[in-house]
């Protein structure tokens, strides 16, 4: 990938829109190039991050490590969103408690499994389940 082109297009889009959501492509330490990672892209775009975690076994470990890498690279974290996609694993209430006790980051909410992916349904579900005030501050 041509990183300078990506950054140039990001800058153009930033001028056209008041808010952009950038997908992290698999995690904070995912390599984009041999020596360029998602952390580098976030820093070059001057973004903060939202950590999306699942409820499966290993979620606490993964989320703690992600928080540690963000701290190491001085990437601000807006919060954590729990993607309640997995049938097995943690209960959301317990996972929220554990993540807030083990990291310095607030859980902004959880998203249940979604059958209806229409705009109206997604809007309703996100509005009901996510702390947008903290997310957008």
mmCIF file of C-alpha atoms in Angstrom:
data_model
loop_
_atom_site.group_PDB
_atom_site.id
_atom_site.type_symbol
_atom_site.label_atom_id
_atom_site.label_comp_id
_atom_site.label_asym_id
_atom_site.label_seq_id
_atom_site.Cartn_x
_atom_site.Cartn_y
_atom_site.Cartn_z
ATOM 1 C CA UNK A 1 0.000 0.000 0.000
ATOM 2 C CA UNK A 2 1.016 3.571 -0.685
ATOM 3 C CA UNK A 3 0.853 5.166 2.781
ATOM 4 C CA UNK A 4 1.392 8.710 1.514
ATOM 5 C CA UNK A 5 -1.618 8.291 -0.795
ATOM 6 C CA UNK A 6 -3.710 6.937 2.094
ATOM 7 C CA UNK A 7 -2.745 9.920 4.259
ATOM 8 C CA UNK A 8 -3.434 12.353 1.414
ATOM 9 C CA UNK A 9 -6.917 10.889 0.866
ATOM 10 C CA UNK A 10 -7.573 10.913 4.609
ATOM 11 C CA UNK A 11 -6.695 14.612 4.709
ATOM 12 C CA UNK A 12 -9.116 15.311 1.828
ATOM 13 C CA UNK A 13 -11.916 13.378 3.519
ATOM 14 C CA UNK A 14 -11.223 15.178 6.808
ATOM 15 C CA UNK A 15 -11.924 18.492 5.106
ATOM 16 C CA UNK A 16 -15.222 17.220 3.677
ATOM 17 C CA UNK A 17 -16.635 15.579 6.816
ATOM 18 C CA UNK A 18 -16.863 16.622 10.448
ATOM 19 C CA UNK A 19 -16.199 13.061 11.618
ATOM 20 C CA UNK A 20 -14.472 10.004 10.167
ATOM 21 C CA UNK A 21 -14.333 6.427 11.416
ATOM 22 C CA UNK A 22 -11.156 4.551 10.468
ATOM 23 C CA UNK A 23 -11.115 0.748 10.803
ATOM 24 C CA UNK A 24 -8.018 -0.663 12.488
ATOM 25 C CA UNK A 25 -7.621 -3.672 10.181
ATOM 26 C CA UNK A 26 -7.234 -6.430 12.732
ATOM 27 C CA UNK A 27 -5.628 -4.762 15.702
ATOM 28 C CA UNK A 28 -3.251 -2.107 16.898
ATOM 29 C CA UNK A 29 -0.056 -4.032 16.018
ATOM 30 C CA UNK A 30 -1.175 -5.318 12.617
ATOM 31 C CA UNK A 31 1.602 -4.722 10.090
ATOM 32 C CA UNK A 32 0.602 -2.697 7.039
ATOM 33 C CA UNK A 33 4.120 -2.734 5.605
ATOM 34 C CA UNK A 34 7.313 -4.441 6.763
ATOM 35 C CA UNK A 35 8.078 -1.586 9.166
ATOM 36 C CA UNK A 36 4.764 0.290 9.350
ATOM 37 C CA UNK A 37 1.964 -0.794 11.674
ATOM 38 C CA UNK A 38 -1.587 0.304 12.483
ATOM 39 C CA UNK A 39 -0.055 2.250 15.404
ATOM 40 C CA UNK A 40 1.973 4.277 12.900
ATOM 41 C CA UNK A 41 -1.100 4.978 10.778
ATOM 42 C CA UNK A 42 -3.079 6.153 13.826
ATOM 43 C CA UNK A 43 -0.242 8.472 14.862
ATOM 44 C CA UNK A 44 0.246 9.817 11.324
ATOM 45 C CA UNK A 45 -3.492 10.546 11.109
ATOM 46 C CA UNK A 46 -3.397 12.115 14.603
ATOM 47 C CA UNK A 47 -6.352 10.011 15.766
ATOM 48 C CA UNK A 48 -7.550 8.657 19.057
ATOM 49 C CA UNK A 49 -8.845 5.102 19.159
ATOM 50 C CA UNK A 50 -11.800 3.069 20.331
ATOM 51 C CA UNK A 51 -10.994 -0.502 21.285
ATOM 52 C CA UNK A 52 -13.616 -3.013 20.173
ATOM 53 C CA UNK A 53 -13.385 -6.293 22.052
ATOM 54 C CA UNK A 54 -15.369 -9.497 21.998
ATOM 55 C CA UNK A 55 -16.768 -11.567 24.846
ATOM 56 C CA UNK A 56 -14.804 -14.736 24.098
ATOM 57 C CA UNK A 57 -12.071 -16.215 26.250
ATOM 58 C CA UNK A 58 -8.910 -14.157 25.839
ATOM 59 C CA UNK A 59 -10.766 -10.855 25.482
ATOM 60 C CA UNK A 60 -9.415 -9.453 28.745
ATOM 61 C CA UNK A 61 -5.826 -10.346 27.822
ATOM 62 C CA UNK A 62 -6.183 -8.935 24.309
ATOM 63 C CA UNK A 63 -7.779 -5.719 25.542
ATOM 64 C CA UNK A 64 -5.170 -5.170 28.261
ATOM 65 C CA UNK A 65 -2.361 -5.665 25.730
ATOM 66 C CA UNK A 66 -4.047 -3.264 23.299
ATOM 67 C CA UNK A 67 -4.334 -0.637 26.045
ATOM 68 C CA UNK A 68 -0.652 -1.141 26.902
ATOM 69 C CA UNK A 69 0.414 -0.689 23.279
ATOM 70 C CA UNK A 70 -1.701 2.460 22.965
ATOM 71 C CA UNK A 71 -0.033 3.809 26.098
ATOM 72 C CA UNK A 72 3.431 2.891 24.786
ATOM 73 C CA UNK A 73 2.779 4.672 21.479
ATOM 74 C CA UNK A 74 0.931 7.563 23.176
ATOM 75 C CA UNK A 75 -2.326 6.902 21.332
ATOM 76 C CA UNK A 76 -5.327 8.309 23.236
ATOM 77 C CA UNK A 77 -8.131 5.815 23.879
ATOM 78 C CA UNK A 78 -11.724 7.120 23.809
ATOM 79 C CA UNK A 79 -13.076 3.938 25.371
ATOM 80 C CA UNK A 80 -13.889 0.284 24.908
ATOM 81 C CA UNK A 81 -16.912 -1.151 23.113
ATOM 82 C CA UNK A 82 -17.842 -4.764 23.746
ATOM 83 C CA UNK A 83 -18.999 -6.608 20.640
ATOM 84 C CA UNK A 84 -21.316 -9.212 22.158
ATOM 85 C CA UNK A 85 -21.062 -11.477 19.120
ATOM 86 C CA UNK A 86 -19.884 -14.701 20.759
ATOM 87 C CA UNK A 87 -22.406 -17.051 22.335
ATOM 88 C CA UNK A 88 -19.828 -18.578 24.675
ATOM 89 C CA UNK A 89 -17.497 -16.552 26.809
ATOM 90 C CA UNK A 90 -17.879 -13.748 29.300
ATOM 91 C CA UNK A 91 -21.137 -12.215 30.343
ATOM 92 C CA UNK A 92 -21.062 -8.573 29.285
ATOM 93 C CA UNK A 93 -21.643 -7.276 32.819
ATOM 94 C CA UNK A 94 -18.665 -9.256 34.179
ATOM 95 C CA UNK A 95 -16.433 -8.360 31.239
ATOM 96 C CA UNK A 96 -17.259 -4.652 31.643
ATOM 97 C CA UNK A 97 -16.413 -4.841 35.354
ATOM 98 C CA UNK A 98 -13.134 -6.676 34.720
ATOM 99 C CA UNK A 99 -12.006 -4.370 31.902
ATOM 100 C CA UNK A 100 -12.743 -1.241 33.922
ATOM 101 C CA UNK A 101 -10.878 -2.688 36.930
ATOM 102 C CA UNK A 102 -7.864 -3.880 34.923
ATOM 103 C CA UNK A 103 -7.431 -0.968 32.499
ATOM 104 C CA UNK A 104 -7.604 2.817 32.880
ATOM 105 C CA UNK A 105 -10.275 2.908 30.152
ATOM 106 C CA UNK A 106 -14.072 3.179 30.411
ATOM 107 C CA UNK A 107 -16.372 0.749 28.656
ATOM 108 C CA UNK A 108 -18.670 2.887 26.489
ATOM 109 C CA UNK A 109 -21.214 0.119 26.023
ATOM 110 C CA UNK A 110 -21.858 -3.175 24.329
ATOM 111 C CA UNK A 111 -23.392 -4.123 21.025
ATOM 112 C CA UNK A 112 -25.630 -7.205 20.963
ATOM 113 C CA UNK A 113 -25.774 -9.631 18.059
ATOM 114 C CA UNK A 114 -27.606 -7.782 15.264
ATOM 115 C CA UNK A 115 -29.929 -9.561 12.840
ATOM 116 C CA UNK A 116 -31.334 -6.471 11.142
ATOM 117 C CA UNK A 117 -28.520 -4.419 9.593
ATOM 118 C CA UNK A 118 -30.751 -1.634 8.279
ATOM 119 C CA UNK A 119 -29.703 1.942 9.030
ATOM 120 C CA UNK A 120 -32.734 2.451 11.279
ATOM 121 C CA UNK A 121 -32.041 -0.712 13.273
ATOM 122 C CA UNK A 122 -28.331 0.043 13.665
ATOM 123 C CA UNK A 123 -29.068 3.609 14.751
ATOM 124 C CA UNK A 124 -31.574 2.414 17.359
ATOM 125 C CA UNK A 125 -29.242 -0.276 18.729
ATOM 126 C CA UNK A 126 -26.191 1.991 18.914
ATOM 127 C CA UNK A 127 -28.169 4.852 20.469
ATOM 128 C CA UNK A 128 -29.535 2.511 23.133
ATOM 129 C CA UNK A 129 -26.254 0.734 23.933
ATOM 130 C CA UNK A 130 -23.344 3.165 23.424
ATOM 131 C CA UNK A 131 -22.342 6.263 25.412
ATOM 132 C CA UNK A 132 -22.064 8.604 22.424
ATOM 133 C CA UNK A 133 -21.402 11.662 24.588
ATOM 134 C CA UNK A 134 -18.104 10.159 25.799
ATOM 135 C CA UNK A 135 -17.323 8.689 22.399
ATOM 136 C CA UNK A 136 -17.686 12.006 20.588
ATOM 137 C CA UNK A 137 -16.068 14.249 23.215
#
